[in-house]
Tab-separated table of C-alpha atoms in Angstrom:
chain	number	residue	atom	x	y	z
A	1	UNK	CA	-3.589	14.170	-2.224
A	2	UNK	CA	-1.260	16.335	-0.674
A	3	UNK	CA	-1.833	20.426	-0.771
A	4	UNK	CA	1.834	21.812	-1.197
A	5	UNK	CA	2.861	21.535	-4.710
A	6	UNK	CA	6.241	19.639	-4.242
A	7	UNK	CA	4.352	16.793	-1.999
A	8	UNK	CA	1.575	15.733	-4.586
A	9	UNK	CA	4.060	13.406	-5.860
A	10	UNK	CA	4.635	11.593	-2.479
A	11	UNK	CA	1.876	8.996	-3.431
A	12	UNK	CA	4.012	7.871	-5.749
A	13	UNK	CA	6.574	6.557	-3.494
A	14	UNK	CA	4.261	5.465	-0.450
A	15	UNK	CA	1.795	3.780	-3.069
A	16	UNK	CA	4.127	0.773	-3.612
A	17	UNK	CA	5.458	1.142	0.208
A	18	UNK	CA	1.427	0.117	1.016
A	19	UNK	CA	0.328	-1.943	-0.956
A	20	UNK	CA	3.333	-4.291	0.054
A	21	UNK	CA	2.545	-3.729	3.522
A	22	UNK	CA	-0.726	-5.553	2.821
A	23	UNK	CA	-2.468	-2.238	2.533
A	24	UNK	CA	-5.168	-1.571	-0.429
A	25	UNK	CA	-4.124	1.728	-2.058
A	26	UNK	CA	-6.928	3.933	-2.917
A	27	UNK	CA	-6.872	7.453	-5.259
A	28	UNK	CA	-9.908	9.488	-3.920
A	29	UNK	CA	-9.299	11.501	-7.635
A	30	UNK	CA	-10.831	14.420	-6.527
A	31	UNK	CA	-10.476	17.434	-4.204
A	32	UNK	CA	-7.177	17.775	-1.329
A	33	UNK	CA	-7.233	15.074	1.207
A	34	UNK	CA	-4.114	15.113	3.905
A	35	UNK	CA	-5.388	11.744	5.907
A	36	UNK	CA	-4.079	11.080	8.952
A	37	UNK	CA	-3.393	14.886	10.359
A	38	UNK	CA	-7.385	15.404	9.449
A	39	UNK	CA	-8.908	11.863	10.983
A	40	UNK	CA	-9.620	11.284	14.695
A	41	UNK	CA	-11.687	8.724	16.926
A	42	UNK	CA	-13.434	8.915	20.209
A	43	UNK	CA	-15.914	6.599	21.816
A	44	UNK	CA	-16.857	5.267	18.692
A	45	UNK	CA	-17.225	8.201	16.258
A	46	UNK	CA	-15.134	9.151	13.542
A	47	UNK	CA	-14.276	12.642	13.393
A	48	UNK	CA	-13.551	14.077	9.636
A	49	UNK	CA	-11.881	17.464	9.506
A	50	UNK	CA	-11.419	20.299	6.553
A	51	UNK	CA	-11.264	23.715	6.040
A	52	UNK	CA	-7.446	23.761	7.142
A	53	UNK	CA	-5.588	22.004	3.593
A	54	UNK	CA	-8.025	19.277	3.347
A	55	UNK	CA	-10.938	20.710	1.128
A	56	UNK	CA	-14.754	20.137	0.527
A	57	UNK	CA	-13.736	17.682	-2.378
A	58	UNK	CA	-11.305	16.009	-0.379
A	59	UNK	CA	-13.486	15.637	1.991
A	60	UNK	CA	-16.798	14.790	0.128
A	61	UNK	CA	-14.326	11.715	-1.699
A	62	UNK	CA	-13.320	10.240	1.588
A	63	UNK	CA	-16.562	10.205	3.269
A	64	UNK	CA	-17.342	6.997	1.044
A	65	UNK	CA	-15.043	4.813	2.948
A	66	UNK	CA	-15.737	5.164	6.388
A	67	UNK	CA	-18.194	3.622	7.834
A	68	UNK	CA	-20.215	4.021	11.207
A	69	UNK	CA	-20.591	7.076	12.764
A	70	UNK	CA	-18.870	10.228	11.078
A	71	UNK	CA	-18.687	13.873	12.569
A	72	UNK	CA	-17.389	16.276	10.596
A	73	UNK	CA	-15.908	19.568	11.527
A	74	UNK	CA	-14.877	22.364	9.947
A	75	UNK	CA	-11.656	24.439	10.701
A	76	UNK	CA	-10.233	27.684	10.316
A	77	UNK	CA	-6.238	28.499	10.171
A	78	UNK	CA	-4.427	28.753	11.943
A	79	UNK	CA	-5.344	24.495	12.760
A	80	UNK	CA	-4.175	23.289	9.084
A	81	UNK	CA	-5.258	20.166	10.309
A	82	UNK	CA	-7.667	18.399	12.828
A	83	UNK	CA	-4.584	17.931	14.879
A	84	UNK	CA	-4.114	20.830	15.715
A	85	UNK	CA	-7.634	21.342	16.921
A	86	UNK	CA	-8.788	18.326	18.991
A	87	UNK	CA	-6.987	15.452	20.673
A	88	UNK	CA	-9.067	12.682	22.038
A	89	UNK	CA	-7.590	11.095	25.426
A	90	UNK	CA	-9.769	8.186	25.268
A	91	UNK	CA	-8.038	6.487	29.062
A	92	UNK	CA	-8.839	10.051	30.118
A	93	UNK	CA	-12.263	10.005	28.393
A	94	UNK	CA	-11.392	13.683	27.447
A	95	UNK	CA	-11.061	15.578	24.600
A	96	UNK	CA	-8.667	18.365	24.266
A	97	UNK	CA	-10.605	20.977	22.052
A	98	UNK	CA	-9.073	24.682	20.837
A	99	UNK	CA	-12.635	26.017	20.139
A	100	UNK	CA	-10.782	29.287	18.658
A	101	UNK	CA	-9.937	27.440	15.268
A	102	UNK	CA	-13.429	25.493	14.677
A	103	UNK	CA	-16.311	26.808	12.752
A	104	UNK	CA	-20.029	27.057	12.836
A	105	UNK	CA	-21.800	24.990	15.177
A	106	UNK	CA	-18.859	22.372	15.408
A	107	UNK	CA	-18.040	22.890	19.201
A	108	UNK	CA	-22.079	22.453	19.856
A	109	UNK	CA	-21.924	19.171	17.796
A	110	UNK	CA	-18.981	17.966	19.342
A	111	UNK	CA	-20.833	18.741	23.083
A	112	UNK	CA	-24.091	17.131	21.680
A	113	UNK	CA	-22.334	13.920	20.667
A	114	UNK	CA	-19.820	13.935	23.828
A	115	UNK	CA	-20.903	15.689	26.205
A	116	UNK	CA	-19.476	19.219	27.022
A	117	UNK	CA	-18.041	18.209	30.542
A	118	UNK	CA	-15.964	15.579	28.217
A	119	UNK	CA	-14.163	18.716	26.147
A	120	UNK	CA	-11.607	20.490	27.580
A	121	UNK	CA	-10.239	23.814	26.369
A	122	UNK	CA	-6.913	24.642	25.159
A	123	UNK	CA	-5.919	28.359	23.588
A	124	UNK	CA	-4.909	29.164	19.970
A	125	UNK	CA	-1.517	29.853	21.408
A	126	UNK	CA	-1.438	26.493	23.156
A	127	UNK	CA	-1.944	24.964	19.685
A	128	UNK	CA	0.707	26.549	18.391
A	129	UNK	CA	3.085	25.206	20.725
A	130	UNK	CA	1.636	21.846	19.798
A	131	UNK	CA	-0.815	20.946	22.609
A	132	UNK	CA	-2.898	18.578	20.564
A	133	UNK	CA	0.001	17.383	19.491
A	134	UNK	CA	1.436	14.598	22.172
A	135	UNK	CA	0.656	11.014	21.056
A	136	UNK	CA	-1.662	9.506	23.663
A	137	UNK	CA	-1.108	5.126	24.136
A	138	UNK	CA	-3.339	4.260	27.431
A	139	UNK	CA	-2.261	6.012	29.987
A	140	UNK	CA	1.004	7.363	28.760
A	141	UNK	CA	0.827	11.114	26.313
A	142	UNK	CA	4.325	11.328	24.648
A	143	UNK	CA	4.076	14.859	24.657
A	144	UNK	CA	7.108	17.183	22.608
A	145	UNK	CA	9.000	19.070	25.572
A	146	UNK	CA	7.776	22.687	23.930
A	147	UNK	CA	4.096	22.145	25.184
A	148	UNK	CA	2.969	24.765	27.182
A	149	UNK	CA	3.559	23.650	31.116
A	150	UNK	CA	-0.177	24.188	31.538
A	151	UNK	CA	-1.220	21.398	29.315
A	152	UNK	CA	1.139	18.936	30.506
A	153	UNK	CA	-0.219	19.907	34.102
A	154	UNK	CA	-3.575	19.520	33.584
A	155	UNK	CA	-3.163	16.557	31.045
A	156	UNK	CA	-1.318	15.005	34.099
A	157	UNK	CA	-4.388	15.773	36.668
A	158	UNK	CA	-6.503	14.127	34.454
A	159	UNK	CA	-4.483	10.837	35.060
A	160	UNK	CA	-2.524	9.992	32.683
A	161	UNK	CA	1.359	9.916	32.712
A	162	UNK	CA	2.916	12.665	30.622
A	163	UNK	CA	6.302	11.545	28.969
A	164	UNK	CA	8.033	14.450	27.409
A	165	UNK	CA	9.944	14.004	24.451
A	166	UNK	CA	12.664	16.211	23.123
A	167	UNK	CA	11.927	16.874	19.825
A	168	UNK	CA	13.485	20.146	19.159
A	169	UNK	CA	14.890	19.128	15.833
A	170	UNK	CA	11.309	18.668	14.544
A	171	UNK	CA	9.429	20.934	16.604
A	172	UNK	CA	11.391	24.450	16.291
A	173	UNK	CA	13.027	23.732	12.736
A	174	UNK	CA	10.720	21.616	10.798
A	175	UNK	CA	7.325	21.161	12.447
A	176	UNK	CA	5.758	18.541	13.564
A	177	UNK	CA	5.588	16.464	16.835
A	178	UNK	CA	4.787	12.606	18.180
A	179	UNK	CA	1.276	12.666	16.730
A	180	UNK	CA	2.129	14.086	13.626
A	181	UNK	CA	4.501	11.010	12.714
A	182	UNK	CA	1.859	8.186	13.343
A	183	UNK	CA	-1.078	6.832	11.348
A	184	UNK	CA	-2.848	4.853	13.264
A	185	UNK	CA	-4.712	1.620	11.416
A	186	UNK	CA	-6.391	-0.888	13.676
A	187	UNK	CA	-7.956	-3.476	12.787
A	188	UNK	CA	-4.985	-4.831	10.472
A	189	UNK	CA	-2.525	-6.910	12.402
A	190	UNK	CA	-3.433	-10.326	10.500
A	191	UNK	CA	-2.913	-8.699	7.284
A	192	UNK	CA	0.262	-7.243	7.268
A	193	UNK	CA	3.788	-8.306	6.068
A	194	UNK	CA	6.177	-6.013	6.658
A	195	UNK	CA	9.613	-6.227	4.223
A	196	UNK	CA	12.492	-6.984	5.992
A	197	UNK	CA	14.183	-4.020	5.136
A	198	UNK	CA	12.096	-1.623	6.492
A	199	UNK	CA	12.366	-3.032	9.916
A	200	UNK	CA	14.507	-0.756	12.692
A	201	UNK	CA	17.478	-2.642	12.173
A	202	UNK	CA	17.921	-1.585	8.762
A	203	UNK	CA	16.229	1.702	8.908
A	204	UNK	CA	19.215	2.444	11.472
A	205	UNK	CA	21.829	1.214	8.647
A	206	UNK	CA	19.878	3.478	5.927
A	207	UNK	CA	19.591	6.244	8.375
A	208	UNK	CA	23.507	6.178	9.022
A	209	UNK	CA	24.166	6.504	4.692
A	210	UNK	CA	21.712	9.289	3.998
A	211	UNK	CA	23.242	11.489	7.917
A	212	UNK	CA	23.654	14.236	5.720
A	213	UNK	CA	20.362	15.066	4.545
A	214	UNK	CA	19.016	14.149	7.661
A	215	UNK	CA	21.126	17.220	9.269
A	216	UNK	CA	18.441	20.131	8.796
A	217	UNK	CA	21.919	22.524	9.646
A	218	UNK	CA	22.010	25.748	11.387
A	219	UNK	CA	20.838	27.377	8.515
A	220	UNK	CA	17.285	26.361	8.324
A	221	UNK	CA	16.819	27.457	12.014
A	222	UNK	CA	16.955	31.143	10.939
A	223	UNK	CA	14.070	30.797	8.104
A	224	UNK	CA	10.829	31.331	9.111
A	225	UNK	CA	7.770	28.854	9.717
A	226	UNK	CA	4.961	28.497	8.655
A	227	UNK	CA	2.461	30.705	10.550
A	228	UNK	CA	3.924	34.156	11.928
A	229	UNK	CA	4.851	33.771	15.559
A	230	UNK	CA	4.290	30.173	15.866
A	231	UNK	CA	5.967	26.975	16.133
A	232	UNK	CA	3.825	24.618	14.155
A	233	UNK	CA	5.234	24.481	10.354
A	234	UNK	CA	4.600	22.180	7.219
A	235	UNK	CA	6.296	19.523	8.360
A	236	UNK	CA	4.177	18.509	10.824
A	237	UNK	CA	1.995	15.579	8.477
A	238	UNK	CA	4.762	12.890	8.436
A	239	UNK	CA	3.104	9.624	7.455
A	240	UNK	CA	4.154	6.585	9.117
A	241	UNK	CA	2.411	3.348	9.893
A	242	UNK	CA	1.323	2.724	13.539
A	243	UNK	CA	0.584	-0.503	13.197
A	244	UNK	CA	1.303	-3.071	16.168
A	245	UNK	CA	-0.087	-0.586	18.983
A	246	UNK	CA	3.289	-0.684	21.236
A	247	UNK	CA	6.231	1.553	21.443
A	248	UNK	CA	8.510	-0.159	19.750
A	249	UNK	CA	6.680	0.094	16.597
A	250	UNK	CA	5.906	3.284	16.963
A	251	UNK	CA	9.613	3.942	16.307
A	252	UNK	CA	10.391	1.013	14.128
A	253	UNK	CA	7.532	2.693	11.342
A	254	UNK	CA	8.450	6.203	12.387
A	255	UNK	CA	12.233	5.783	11.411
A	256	UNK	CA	10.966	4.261	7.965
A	257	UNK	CA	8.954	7.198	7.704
A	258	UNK	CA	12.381	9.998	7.857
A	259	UNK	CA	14.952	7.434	5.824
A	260	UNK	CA	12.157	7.094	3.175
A	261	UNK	CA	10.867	11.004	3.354
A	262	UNK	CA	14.741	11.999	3.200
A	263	UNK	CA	15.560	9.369	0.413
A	264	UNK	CA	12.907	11.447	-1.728
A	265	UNK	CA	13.142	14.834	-0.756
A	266	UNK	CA	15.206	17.957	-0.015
A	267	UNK	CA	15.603	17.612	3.691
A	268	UNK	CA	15.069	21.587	3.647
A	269	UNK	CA	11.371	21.891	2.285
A	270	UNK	CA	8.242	20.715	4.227
């Protein structure tokens, strides 16, 4: 339940993209709920996010199907979504935390449940070069090559192996980074059955027909993003399917993800 006006429709076209995957496919019906770029996990606690697009109905509606232990936090722009806010590095057992963009008593909640010496601060300016952005897997953060030198220093001191990816295309134009193109589902490996044709090999072929649209052009460079001054933009809530927990299908679901998004929509419009 998407909050920009030309993306409420995208259910439409993922619905059936689910549900085949094995997937149950679930209307909340209420309120503005942007999954993925508002959910997070650390040492087993669920940690719901709003204030940014996702709303208090959105929200409230979700709350129903998680179970265990839920935090929820509320944000303030300019984090339009958890992601932007907090990144849990669980082979790290750290938690990146801009404590700028989060309201109330969150950040004392978050300490309570943690532990303070677990939450380590990054700056609303570090955010919006996307420091909670990088996709942690174990020890490895894939981390977009416009992060701020200081994160990816002291992400690396706390052990774990920064890869930097260049993702200018997506970062500076679009919005968006390695984070922002995975939905992570565990728990669901038995279940699945993924089509044929929306493996890598024929994402590549359907990639190669639609190179046009995928070619944001010089033109889209100039326009402006989405907060003044900053690099994060709309774009950054791709959903994809991170399914099989290795790198390879990271990409494999991540390349469905663009031929299917640029299938549907203008490739200039978050």
């Amino acid at each position: 339940r998407m909050f920009a006006p030309h993306r409420i429709l995208e259910r439409d076209h993922w619905a059936p993209l689910a549900a085949t995957l094995g997937f149950e496919v679930i209307d909340l019906g209420a309120g503005i709920w942007e999954g993925q770029g508002d959910v997070a996990s650390f040492d087993g606690t669920t940690i719901l996010f709003y204030g940014g697009r996702t709303d208090r109905a959105g929200l409230k509606a979700a709350l129903a199907h998680f179970d265990g232990e839920v935090l929820v936090i509320e944000l303030r722009q300019p984090a339009f979504h958890g992601n932007m806010a907090l990144l849990p590095l669980p082979a790290a057992d750290k938690i990146l935390v801009c404590q700028d963009v989060i309201v109330g008593d969150g950040l004392d909640r978050l300490a309570a449940r943690f532990g303070g010496w677990r939450l380590d601060p990054v700056s609303e300016d570090e955010i919006r070069s996307y420091a909670t952005n990088g996709l942690p897997i174990g020890d490895r953060w894939l981390a977009p090559s416009v992060v701020p030198k200081r994160v990816r220093d002291r992400v690396a001191a706390l052990g774990m192996k920064v890869v930097e990816l260049p993702m200018g295309e997506l970062c500076e134009k679009a919005g968006g980074a390695s984070r922002c193109l995975v939905c992570h589902a565990p728990g669901v490996l038995d279940a699945l059955s993924i089509p044929e044709e929306n493996r890598l090999a024929a994402v590549r072929v359907a990639a190669e027909l639609v190179d046009p649209a995928l070619d944001l052009g010089p033109e889209l460079a100039d326009q402006a993003l989405d907060r003044p001054g900053g690099r994060v933009a709309e774009r950054a809530d791709r959903v994809t399917f991170d399914l099989l927990g290795d790198v390879e299908q990271h990409v494999d679901f991540a390349l469905l993800g663009v031929a299917l998004h640029h299938a549907l929509h203008d490739a200039h419009h978050p």
